[in-house]
Coordinates of C-alpha atoms in Angstrom, one line a residue:
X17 CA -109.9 -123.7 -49.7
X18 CA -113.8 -125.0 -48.7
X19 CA -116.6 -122.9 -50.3
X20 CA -119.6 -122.6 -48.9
X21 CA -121.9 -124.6 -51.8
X22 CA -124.0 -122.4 -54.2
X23 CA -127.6 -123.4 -56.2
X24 CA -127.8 -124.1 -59.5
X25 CA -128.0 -120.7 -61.6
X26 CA -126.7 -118.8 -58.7
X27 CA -123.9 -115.9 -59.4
X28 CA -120.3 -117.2 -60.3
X29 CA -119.0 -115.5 -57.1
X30 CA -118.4 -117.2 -53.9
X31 CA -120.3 -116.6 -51.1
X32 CA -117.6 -117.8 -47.9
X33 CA -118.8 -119.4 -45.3
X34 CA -119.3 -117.4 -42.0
X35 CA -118.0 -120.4 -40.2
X36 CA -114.7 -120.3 -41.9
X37 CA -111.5 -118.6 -40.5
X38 CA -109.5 -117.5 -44.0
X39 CA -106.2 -115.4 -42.8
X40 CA -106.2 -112.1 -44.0
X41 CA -105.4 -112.2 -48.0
X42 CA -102.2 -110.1 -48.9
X43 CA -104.2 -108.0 -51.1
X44 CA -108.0 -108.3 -51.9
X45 CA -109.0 -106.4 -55.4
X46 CA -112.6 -105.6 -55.6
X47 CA -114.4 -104.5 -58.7
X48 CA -116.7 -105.5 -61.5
X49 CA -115.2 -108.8 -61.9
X50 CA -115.1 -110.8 -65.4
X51 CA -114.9 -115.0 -64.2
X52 CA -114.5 -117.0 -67.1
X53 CA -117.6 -117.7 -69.5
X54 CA -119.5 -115.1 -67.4
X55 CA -120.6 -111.6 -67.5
X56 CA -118.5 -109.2 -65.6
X57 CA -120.7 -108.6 -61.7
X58 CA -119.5 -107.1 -58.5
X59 CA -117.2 -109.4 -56.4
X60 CA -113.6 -109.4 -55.4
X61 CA -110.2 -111.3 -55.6
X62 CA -108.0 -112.3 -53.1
X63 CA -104.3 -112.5 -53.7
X64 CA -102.3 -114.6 -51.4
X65 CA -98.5 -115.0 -52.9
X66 CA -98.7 -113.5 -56.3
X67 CA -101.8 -115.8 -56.7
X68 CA -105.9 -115.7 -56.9
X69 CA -106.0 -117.4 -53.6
X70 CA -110.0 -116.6 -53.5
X71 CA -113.2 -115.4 -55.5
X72 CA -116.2 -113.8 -53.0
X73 CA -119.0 -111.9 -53.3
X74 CA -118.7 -107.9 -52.0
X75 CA -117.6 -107.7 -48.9
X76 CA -116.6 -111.1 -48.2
X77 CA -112.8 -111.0 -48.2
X78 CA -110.4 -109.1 -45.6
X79 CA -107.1 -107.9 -46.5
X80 CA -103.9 -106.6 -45.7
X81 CA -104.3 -104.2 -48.6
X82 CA -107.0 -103.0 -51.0
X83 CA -107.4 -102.4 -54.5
X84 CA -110.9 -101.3 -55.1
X85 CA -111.8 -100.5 -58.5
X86 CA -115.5 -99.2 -57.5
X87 CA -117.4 -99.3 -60.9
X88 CA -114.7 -100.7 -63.1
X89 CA -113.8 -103.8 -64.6
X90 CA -111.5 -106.4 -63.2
X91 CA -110.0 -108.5 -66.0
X92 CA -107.6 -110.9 -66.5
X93 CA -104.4 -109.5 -68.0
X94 CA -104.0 -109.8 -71.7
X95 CA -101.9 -113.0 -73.0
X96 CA -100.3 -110.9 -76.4
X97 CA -99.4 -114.7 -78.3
X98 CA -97.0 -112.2 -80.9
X99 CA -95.0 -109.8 -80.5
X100 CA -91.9 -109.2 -81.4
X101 CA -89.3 -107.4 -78.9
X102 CA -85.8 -107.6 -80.7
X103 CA -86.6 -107.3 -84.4
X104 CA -86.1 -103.3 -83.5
X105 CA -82.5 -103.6 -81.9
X106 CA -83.8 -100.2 -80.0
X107 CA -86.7 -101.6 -78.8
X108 CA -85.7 -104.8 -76.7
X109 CA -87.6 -106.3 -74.2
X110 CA -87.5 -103.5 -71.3
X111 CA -89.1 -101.0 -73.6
X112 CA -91.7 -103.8 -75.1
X113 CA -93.2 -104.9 -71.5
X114 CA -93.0 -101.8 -70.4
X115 CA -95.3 -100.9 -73.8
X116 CA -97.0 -103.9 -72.7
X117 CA -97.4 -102.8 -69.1
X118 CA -99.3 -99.3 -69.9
X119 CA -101.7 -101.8 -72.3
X120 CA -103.0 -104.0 -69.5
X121 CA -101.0 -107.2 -71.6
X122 CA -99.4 -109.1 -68.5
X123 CA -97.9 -111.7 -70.5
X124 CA -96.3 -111.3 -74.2
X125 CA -95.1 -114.1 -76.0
X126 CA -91.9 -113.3 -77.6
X127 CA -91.4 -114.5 -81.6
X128 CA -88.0 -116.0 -82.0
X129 CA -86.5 -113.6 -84.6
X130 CA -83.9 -111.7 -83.0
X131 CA -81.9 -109.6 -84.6
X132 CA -79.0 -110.5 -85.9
X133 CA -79.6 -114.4 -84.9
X134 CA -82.8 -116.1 -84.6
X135 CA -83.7 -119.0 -81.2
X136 CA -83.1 -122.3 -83.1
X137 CA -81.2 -124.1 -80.2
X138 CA -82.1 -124.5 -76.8
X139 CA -78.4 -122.9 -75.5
X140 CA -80.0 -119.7 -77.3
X141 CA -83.5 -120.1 -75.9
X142 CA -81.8 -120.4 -72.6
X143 CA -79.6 -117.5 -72.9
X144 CA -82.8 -115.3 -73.8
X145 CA -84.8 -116.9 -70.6
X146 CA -81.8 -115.5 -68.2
X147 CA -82.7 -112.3 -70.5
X148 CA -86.3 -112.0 -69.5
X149 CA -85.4 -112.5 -65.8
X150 CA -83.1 -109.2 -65.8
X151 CA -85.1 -106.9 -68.5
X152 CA -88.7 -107.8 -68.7
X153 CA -92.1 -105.8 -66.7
X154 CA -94.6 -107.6 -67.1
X155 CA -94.1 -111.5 -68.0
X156 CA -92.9 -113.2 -71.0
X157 CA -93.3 -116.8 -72.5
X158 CA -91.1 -117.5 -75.7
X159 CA -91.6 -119.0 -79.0
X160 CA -88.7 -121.1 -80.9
X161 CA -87.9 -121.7 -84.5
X162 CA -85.9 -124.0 -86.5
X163 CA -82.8 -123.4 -88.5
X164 CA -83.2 -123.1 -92.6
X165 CA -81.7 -126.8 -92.3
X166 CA -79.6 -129.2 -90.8
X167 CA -81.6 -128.3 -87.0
X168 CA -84.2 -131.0 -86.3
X169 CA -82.6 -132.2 -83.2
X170 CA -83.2 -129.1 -81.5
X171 CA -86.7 -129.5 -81.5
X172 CA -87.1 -132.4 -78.5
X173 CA -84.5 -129.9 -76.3
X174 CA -86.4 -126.9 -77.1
X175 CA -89.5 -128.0 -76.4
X176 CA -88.1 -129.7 -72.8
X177 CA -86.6 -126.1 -72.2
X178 CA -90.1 -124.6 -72.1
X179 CA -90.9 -123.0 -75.6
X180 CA -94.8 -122.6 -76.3
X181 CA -94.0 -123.9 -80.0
X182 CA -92.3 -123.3 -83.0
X183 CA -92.7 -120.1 -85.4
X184 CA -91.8 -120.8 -89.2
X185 CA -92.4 -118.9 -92.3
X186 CA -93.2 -119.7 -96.4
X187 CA -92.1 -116.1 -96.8
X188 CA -88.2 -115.3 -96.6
X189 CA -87.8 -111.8 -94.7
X190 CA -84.3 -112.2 -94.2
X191 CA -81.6 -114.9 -95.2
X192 CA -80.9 -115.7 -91.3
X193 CA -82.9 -113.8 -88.9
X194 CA -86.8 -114.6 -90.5
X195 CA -85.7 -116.9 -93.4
X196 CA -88.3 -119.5 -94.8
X197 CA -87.7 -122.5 -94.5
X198 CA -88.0 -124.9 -97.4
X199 CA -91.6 -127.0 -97.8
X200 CA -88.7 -130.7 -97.2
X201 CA -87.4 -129.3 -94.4
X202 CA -91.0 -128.2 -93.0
X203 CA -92.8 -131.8 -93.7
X204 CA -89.9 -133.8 -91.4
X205 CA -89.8 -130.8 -88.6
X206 CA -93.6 -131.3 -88.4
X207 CA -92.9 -135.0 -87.4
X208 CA -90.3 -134.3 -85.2
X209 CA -92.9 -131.4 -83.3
X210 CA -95.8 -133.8 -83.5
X211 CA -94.0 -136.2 -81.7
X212 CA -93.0 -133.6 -79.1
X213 CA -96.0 -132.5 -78.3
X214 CA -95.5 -129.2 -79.2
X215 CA -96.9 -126.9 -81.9
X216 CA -96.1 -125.4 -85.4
X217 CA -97.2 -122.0 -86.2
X218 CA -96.7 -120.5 -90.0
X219 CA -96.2 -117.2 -91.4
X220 CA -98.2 -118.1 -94.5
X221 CA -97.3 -116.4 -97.8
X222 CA -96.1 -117.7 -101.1
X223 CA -92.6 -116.7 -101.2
X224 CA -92.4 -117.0 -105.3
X225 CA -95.8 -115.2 -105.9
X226 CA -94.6 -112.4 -103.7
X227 CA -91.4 -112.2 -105.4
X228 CA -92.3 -112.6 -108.9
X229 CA -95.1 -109.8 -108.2
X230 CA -93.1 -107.1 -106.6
X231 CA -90.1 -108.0 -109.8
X232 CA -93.1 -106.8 -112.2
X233 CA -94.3 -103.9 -109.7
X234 CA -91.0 -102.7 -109.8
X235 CA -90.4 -103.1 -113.3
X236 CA -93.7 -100.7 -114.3
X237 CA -92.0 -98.1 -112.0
X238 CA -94.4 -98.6 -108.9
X239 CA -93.1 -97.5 -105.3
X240 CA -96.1 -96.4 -104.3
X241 CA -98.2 -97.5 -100.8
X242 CA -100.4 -99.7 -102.9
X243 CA -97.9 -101.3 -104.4
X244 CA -97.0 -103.1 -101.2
X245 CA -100.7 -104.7 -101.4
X246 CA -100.7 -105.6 -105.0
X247 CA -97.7 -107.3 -104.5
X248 CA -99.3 -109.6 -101.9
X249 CA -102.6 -110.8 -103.2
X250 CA -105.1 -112.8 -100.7
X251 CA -103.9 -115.9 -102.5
X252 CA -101.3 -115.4 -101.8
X253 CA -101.6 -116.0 -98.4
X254 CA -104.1 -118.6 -98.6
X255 CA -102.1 -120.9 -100.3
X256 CA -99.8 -121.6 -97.9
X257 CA -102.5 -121.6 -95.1
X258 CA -103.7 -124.6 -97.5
X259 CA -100.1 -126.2 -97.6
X260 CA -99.3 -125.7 -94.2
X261 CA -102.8 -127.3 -93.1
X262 CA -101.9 -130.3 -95.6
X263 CA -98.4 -130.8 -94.0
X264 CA -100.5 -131.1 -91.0
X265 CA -102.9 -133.3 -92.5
X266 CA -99.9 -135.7 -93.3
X267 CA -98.2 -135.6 -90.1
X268 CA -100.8 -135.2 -87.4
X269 CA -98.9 -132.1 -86.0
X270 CA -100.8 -129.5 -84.4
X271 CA -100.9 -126.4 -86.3
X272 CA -101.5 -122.3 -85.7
X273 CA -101.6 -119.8 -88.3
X274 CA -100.7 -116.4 -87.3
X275 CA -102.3 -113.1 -88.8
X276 CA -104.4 -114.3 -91.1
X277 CA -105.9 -111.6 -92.9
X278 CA -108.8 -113.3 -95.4
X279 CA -112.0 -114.9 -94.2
X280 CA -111.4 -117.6 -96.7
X281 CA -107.9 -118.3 -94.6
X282 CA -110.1 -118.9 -91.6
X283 CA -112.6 -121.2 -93.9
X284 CA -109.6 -123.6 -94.7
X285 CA -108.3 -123.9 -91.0
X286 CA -112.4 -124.8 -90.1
X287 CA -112.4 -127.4 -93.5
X288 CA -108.8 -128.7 -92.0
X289 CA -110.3 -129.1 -88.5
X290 CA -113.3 -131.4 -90.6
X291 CA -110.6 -133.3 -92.0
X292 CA -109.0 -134.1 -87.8
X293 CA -106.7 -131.6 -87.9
X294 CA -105.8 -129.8 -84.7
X295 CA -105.3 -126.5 -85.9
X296 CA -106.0 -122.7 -85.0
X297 CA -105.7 -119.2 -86.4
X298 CA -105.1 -115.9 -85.2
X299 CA -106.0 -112.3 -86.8
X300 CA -104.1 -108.9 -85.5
X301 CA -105.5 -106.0 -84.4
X302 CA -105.0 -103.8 -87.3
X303 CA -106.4 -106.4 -89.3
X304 CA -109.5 -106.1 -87.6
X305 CA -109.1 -101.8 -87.2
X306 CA -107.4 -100.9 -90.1
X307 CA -108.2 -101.1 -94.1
X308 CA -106.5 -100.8 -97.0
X309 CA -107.6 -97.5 -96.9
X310 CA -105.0 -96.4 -94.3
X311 CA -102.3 -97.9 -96.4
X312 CA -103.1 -95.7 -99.2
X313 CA -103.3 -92.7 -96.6
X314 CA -100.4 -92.8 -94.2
X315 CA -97.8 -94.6 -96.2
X316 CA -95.4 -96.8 -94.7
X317 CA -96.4 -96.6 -91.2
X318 CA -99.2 -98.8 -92.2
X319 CA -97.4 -101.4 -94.1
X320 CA -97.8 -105.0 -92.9
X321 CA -97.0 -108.4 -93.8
X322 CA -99.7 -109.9 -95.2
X323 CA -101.1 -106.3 -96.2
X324 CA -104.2 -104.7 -95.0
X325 CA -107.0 -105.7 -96.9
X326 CA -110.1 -103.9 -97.9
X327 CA -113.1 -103.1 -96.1
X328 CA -114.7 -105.6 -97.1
X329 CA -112.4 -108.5 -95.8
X330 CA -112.4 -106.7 -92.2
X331 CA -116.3 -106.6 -91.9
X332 CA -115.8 -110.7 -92.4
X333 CA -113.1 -111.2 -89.9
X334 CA -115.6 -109.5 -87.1
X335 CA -118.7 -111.9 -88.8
X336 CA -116.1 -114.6 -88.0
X337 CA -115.2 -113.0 -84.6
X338 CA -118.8 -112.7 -83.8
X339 CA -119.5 -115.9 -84.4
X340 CA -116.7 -117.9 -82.7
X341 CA -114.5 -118.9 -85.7
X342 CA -111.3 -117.0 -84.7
X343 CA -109.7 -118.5 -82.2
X344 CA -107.8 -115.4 -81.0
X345 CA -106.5 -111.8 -81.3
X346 CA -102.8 -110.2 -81.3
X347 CA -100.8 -108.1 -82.0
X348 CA -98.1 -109.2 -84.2
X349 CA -96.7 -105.7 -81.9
X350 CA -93.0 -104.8 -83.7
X351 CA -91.4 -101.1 -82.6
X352 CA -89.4 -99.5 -85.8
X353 CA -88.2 -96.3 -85.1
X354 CA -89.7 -93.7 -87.5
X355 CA -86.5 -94.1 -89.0
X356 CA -86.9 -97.5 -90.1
X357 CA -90.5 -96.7 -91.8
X358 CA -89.4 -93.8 -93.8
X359 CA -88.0 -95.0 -97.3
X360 CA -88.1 -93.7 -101.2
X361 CA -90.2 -96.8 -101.9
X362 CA -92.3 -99.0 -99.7
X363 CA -90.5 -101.8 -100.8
X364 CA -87.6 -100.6 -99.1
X365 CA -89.4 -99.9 -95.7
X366 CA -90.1 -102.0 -92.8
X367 CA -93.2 -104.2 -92.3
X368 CA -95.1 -104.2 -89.2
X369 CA -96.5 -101.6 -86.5
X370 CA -96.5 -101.1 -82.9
X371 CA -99.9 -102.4 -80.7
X372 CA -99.2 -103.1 -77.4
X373 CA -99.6 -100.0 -75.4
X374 CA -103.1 -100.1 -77.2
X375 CA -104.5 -103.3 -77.8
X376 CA -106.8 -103.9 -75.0
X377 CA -108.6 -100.0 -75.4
X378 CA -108.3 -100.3 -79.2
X379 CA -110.1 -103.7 -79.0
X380 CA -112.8 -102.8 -76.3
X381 CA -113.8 -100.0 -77.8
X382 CA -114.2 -101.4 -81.5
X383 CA -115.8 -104.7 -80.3
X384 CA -117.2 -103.7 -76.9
X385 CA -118.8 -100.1 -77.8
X386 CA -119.1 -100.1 -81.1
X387 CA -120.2 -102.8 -82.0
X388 CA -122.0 -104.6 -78.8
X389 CA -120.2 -107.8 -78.8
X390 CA -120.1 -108.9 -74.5
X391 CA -116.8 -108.7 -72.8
X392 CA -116.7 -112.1 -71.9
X393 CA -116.2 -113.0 -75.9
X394 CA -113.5 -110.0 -75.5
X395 CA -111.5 -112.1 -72.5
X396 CA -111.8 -115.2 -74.5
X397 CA -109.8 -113.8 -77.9
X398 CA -107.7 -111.6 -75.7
X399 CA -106.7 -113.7 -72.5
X400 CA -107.9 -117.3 -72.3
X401 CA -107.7 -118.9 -75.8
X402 CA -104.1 -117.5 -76.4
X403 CA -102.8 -119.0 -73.2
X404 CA -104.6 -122.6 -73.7
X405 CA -103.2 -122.5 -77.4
X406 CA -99.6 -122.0 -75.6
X407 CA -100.0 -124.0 -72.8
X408 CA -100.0 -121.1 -70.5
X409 CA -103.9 -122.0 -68.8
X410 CA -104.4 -122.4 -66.3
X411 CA -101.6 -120.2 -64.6
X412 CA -102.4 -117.4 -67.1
X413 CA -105.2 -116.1 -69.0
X414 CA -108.1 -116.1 -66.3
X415 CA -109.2 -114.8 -63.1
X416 CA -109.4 -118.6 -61.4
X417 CA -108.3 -120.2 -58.2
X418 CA -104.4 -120.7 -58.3
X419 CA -103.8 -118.7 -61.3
X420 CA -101.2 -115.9 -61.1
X421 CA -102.4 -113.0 -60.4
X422 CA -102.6 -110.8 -63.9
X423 CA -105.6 -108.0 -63.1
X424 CA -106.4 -105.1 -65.2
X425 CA -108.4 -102.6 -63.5
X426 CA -110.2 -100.9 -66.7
X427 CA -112.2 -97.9 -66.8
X428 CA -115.1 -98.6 -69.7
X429 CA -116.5 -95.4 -69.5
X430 CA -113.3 -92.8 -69.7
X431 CA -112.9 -90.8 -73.7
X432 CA -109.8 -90.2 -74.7
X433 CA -107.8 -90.2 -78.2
X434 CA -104.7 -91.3 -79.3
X435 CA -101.7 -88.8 -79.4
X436 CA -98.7 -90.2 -80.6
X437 CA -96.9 -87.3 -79.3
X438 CA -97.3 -89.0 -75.1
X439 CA -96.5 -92.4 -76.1
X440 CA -95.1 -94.8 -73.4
X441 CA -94.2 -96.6 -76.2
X442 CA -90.7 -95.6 -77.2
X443 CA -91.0 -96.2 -81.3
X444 CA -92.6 -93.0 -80.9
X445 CA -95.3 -93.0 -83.6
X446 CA -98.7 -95.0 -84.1
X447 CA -101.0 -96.0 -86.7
X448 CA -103.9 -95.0 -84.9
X449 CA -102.8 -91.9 -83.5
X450 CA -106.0 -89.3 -83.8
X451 CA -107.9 -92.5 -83.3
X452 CA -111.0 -91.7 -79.9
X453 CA -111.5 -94.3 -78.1
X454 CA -113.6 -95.5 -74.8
X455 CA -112.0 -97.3 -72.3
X456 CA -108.7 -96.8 -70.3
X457 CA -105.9 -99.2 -68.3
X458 CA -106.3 -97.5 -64.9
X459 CA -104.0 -100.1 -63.1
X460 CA -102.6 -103.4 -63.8
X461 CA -101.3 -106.0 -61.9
X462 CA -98.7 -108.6 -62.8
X463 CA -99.1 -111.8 -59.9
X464 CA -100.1 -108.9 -57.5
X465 CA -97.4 -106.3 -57.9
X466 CA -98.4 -102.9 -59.5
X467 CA -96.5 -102.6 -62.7
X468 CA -98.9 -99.6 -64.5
X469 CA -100.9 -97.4 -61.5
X470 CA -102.1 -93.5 -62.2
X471 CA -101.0 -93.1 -65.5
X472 CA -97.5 -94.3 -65.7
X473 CA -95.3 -97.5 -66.0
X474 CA -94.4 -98.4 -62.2
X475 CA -92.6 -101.8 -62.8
X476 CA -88.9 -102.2 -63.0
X477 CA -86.9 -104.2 -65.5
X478 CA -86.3 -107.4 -63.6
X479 CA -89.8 -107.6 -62.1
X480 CA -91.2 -109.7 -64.8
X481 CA -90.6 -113.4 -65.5
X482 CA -90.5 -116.2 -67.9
X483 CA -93.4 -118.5 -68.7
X484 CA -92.9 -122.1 -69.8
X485 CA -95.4 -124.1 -72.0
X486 CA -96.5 -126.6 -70.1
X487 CA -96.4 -128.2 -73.6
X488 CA -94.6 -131.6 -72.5
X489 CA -92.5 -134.3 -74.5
X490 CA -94.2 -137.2 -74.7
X491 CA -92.0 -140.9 -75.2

């Protein structure tokens, strides 16, 4: 499609020419609009085939249909690069997108660790694509993993089949389903990824330190909330963000650490980046929300792996967010049932909390209203970094010509708080439940069909689809 040419400095929106004759756009969204790098201004979007077919100024485009969103914003949908859908056999991936759905996240990307059998080959990654087609809401890209040994060759197929990368961990959660895999076995997957083209992404915890630490917490008699945290000190987890970044300093593979949780974890990704490392790191959103504090206050329900940390540590995560040095912001979303949280001693409970019915109020409130960082940065860690880490740009992640159409109509100004009694979310509980916030999902859009419109989930399982990386092998 011809634009009509713009000025330097002039608005990001398109001004059509006059002269052209455009068909009719299947649907045209109009709205405060957030283009990429820009501040959110008064434009619209036309949809033509699922797609952003066009970018105008007000009252520029013609439609079959209209979505107009009057003073609110139109965002891209949220790209959610963690979450895990069938950890929680009762959760599953209907009941996460549709989670997902009522949060304005268009596109999850689904951690390998199913319960009972982790996605190690690519017959299993393909069974769990044909999955996604029949359950999923909104849309879903997939991460892999490699087998505790003897699974290298699986790499080169799973990466042809379309996985955004591969999730390990230096922390053993379970023998089989989440087990880590050994530092040999790590260094010559690393080569085999590098060579790929893909990516490695690490859980990063010292196995032995945890272990040995919880054995002597035990021993004293502890079972208490903060023994969870004592038993997972910040180095901890900094140590094997150093070893991982080595391993990538020795094989040239590119590298992602999920959740990190300390400002010095973020310190040695930027020194490994010095050093000609291609490597990135992610926090969560309780990370960023939630202290140590609410570990010692609600139990269980707020226990995480790596813990949350203290007040302190979270005032330096938003420095770093303020100041461009985390590269993006999940979840890390799991749903336990209430069931699954409740135990004699939090050693015996699950780790992990539910996010994605939340996540993009939750964020926009803390970092938008409260604390005045511009939306734009908010679209970044939310939408646009996550999908170029993954290979998901340019389809996902933006509001550009040709990219799918993922829109979140979001109301900035509407109050509300957190019940966990009216969850769409079916774990039924919340960490932040009692928590106000400012800013509400009023519709959302997944490549221009409704899936979340006046309050309630409106897709159906089977309207979603899978993602590939466009992460390629190379010869």
């Amino acid at each position: 499609m011809r634009r009509s040419p713009r000025p330097a400095g002039s608005s990001l929106l398109f001004n059509l020419s006059h002269t052209e004759r455009i068909p009719p756009f299947d649907l045209v969204v109009a709205g405060r609009v957030a283009l990429p790098g820009a501040a959110p201004e008064s434009g619209e979007l036309g949809i033509r085939d699922g797609r952003i077919a066009a970018i105008g100024a007000p009252g520029t485009l013609a439609g079959h249909s209209r979505l107009d969103a009057g003073g609110a914003l139109v965002l891209p949908g949220v790209v959610d690069a963690h979450v895990h859908t069938r950890s929680e056999p009762a959760e599953g991936l209907t009941r996460a997108t549709t989670a997902a759905a009522a949060g304005g996240v268009t596109t999850i990307v689904d951690m390998p660790y199913d319960d009972p059998t982790p996605i190690t080959t690519a017959a299993a990654f393909s069974r769990k694509v044909a999955d996604v087609g029949r359950e999923a809401i909104t849309d879903v890209a997939l991460w892999a993993t490699i087998a505790r040994s003897g699974g290298l060759d699986e790499v080169r197929p799973l990466v042809a089949a379309g996985a955004c990368g591969f999730k390990v961990s230096t922390f053993e959660t379970h023998p089989v389903r989440f087990p880590r895999i050994p530092d040999g076995e790590l260094y010559l997957a690393m080569d085999r990824i590098r060579d790929a083209g893909s990516l490695i992404a690490f859980h990063a915890e010292n196995d032995e330190v945890v272990r040995r630490l919880t054995q002597d917490l035990e021993a004293q008699g502890r079972s208490d909330p903060a023994a969870h945290a004592d038993s997972r000190p910040p180095v901890s987890e900094t140590e094997a963000v150093g070893r991982a970044l080595e391993f990538a300093v020795a094989t040239g593979a590119r590298v992602h650490i999920v959740h990190a949780t300390t400002g010095r974890s973020f310190t040695l990704v930027e020194r490994a980046r010095g050093d000609g490392v291609d490597a990135t790191a992610e926090t969560c959103l309780h990370y960023l929300l939630l202290d140590e504090a609410a570990l010692l206050h609600q139990g269980a329900r707020a226990k995480i792996n790596p813990p949350l940390r203290s007040h302190r540590e979270v005032e330096r995560l938003w420095d770093l967010l303020r100041r461009g040095r985390i590269d993006f912001i999940t979840t890390d979303h799991v749903g336990w049932g209430r069931e699954r949280k409740d135990a004699a001693s939090i050693f015996a409970a699950k780790s992990g909390v539910p996010g994605l019915e939340l996540f993009l109020p939750l964020m926009f409130t803390e970092a938008v209203r409260r604390r005045g960082l511009p939306t734009n940065l908010l679209v970044r860690m939310l939408c646009e970094n996550p999908a170029r880490r993954l290979g998901l740009w340019p389809r996902k992640g933006g509001l550009t010509i040709g990219a799918d159409a993922d829109l979140v109509l979001f109301d900035p100004e509407r109050s509300w708080r957190v019940d966990e009694a009216r969850p769409v979310t079916p774990c039924g509980w919340s960490p932040y439940s009692g928590r106000q916030v400012v800013g509400a999902v009023e519709t959302v859009l997944v490549r221009g069909r409704e899936v979340f419109a006046r309050g309630e989930v409106v897709g159906r399982p089977g309207q979603g689809c899978w993602v590939p990386s466009q992460h390629a092998p190379t010869d």
